[in-house]
Amino acid sequence: MAEKTIAGKQINVTDDGYLEDMSQWNEDVAKEIANEIGIELTDKHFEVLNYLREKSAAGEALSIRSVGKSGVVDIKGLYKLFPKGPLKFSSKIAGIPKPTSCV
């Protein structure tokens, strides 16, 4: 565990940079994490991020396939929004734990 300043807030993160407490997330935190990754967030990104947060809070296991079937975005769109790690980076930006399907 490490403490990191994100968007002016002290936030506990894992060694991989995932937020340890989902309640510390807000849109400014998401934007700063996305900037570190090299992604500029749009309304569509936030639609996906909010979907991931809802499903994670409900305890549902996330996978690229399940997100692709969500109706929010298809798999091709997810890769376009979050290149080089669609579920890995979208989860990190959404402030949810690293999905078990991510290496």
Coordinates of C-alpha atoms in Angstrom, one line a residue:
M1 CA 0.0 0.0 0.0
A2 CA 1.2 3.5 -0.8
E3 CA -0.2 6.9 -0.4
K4 CA -0.4 9.1 -3.4
T5 CA -1.6 12.7 -4.0
I6 CA -4.1 12.6 -6.8
A7 CA -6.1 15.7 -7.7
G8 CA -5.0 17.3 -4.5
K9 CA -6.2 14.5 -2.3
Q10 CA -4.1 11.9 -0.3
I11 CA -5.3 8.6 -1.6
N12 CA -4.2 5.1 -0.7
V13 CA -3.3 3.0 -3.7
T14 CA -2.1 -0.5 -4.3
D15 CA 1.4 -1.3 -5.6
D16 CA -0.2 -1.3 -9.1
G17 CA -1.8 2.1 -8.6
Y18 CA -5.4 1.0 -8.0
L19 CA -7.4 2.9 -5.4
E20 CA -7.9 0.9 -2.2
D21 CA -11.1 2.8 -1.3
M22 CA -13.6 3.3 -4.0
S23 CA -15.2 6.2 -2.0
Q24 CA -12.1 8.3 -2.5
W25 CA -12.9 8.5 -6.3
N26 CA -14.3 11.4 -8.0
E27 CA -14.2 12.7 -11.6
D28 CA -11.1 14.9 -10.9
V29 CA -9.3 11.8 -9.6
A30 CA -10.3 9.9 -12.7
K31 CA -9.1 12.7 -15.0
E32 CA -5.7 12.8 -13.2
I33 CA -5.2 9.0 -13.4
A34 CA -6.3 9.0 -17.0
N35 CA -3.8 11.8 -17.8
E36 CA -1.0 9.7 -16.2
I37 CA -2.0 6.9 -18.6
G38 CA -2.2 9.2 -21.6
I39 CA -6.0 9.1 -22.0
E40 CA -8.2 12.2 -22.3
L41 CA -11.6 11.4 -20.8
T42 CA -14.8 12.0 -22.7
D43 CA -18.5 11.6 -21.8
K44 CA -18.3 8.1 -23.3
H45 CA -15.3 7.2 -21.0
F46 CA -17.3 8.3 -18.0
E47 CA -20.3 6.2 -19.1
V48 CA -18.0 3.2 -19.1
L49 CA -16.4 4.2 -15.8
N50 CA -19.8 4.6 -14.1
Y51 CA -20.9 1.2 -15.4
L52 CA -17.8 -0.4 -14.0
R53 CA -18.2 1.3 -10.6
E54 CA -21.9 0.1 -10.4
K55 CA -21.0 -3.5 -11.3
S56 CA -18.0 -3.5 -9.0
A57 CA -20.1 -2.1 -6.1
A58 CA -22.7 -4.9 -6.8
G59 CA -19.9 -7.5 -6.4
E60 CA -20.0 -8.6 -10.1
A61 CA -16.9 -10.0 -11.7
L62 CA -15.8 -7.9 -14.6
S63 CA -14.3 -9.1 -17.9
I64 CA -13.9 -7.5 -21.2
R65 CA -16.6 -9.8 -22.6
S66 CA -19.1 -8.8 -19.9
V67 CA -18.4 -5.1 -20.5
G68 CA -18.7 -5.6 -24.2
K69 CA -22.2 -7.1 -23.7
S70 CA -23.3 -4.4 -21.3
G71 CA -24.9 -2.2 -23.9
V72 CA -22.7 0.7 -22.8
V73 CA -19.9 -0.1 -25.2
D74 CA -18.9 -3.0 -27.4
I75 CA -15.5 -4.7 -27.1
K76 CA -14.1 -2.9 -30.1
G77 CA -15.3 0.4 -28.6
L78 CA -13.7 -0.5 -25.2
Y79 CA -10.4 -1.1 -26.9
K80 CA -10.7 2.2 -28.7
L81 CA -11.5 4.1 -25.5
F82 CA -8.8 2.4 -23.4
P83 CA -6.1 1.2 -25.8
K84 CA -3.3 -1.1 -24.5
G85 CA -5.3 -2.4 -21.6
P86 CA -9.1 -1.8 -21.9
L87 CA -10.2 -3.4 -18.6
K88 CA -6.9 -2.8 -16.8
F89 CA -6.9 0.9 -17.4
S90 CA -10.6 1.5 -17.3
S91 CA -10.7 -0.2 -13.9
K92 CA -7.8 1.8 -12.6
I93 CA -9.4 5.1 -13.8
A94 CA -12.8 4.0 -12.4
G95 CA -11.2 3.6 -9.0
I96 CA -12.3 0.0 -8.6
P97 CA -10.1 -3.0 -7.6
K98 CA -8.0 -4.6 -10.3
P99 CA -10.2 -7.3 -11.9
T100 CA -9.1 -10.8 -11.3
S101 CA -9.1 -11.4 -15.1
C102 CA -6.3 -8.8 -15.5
V103 CA -2.7 -9.8 -15.2

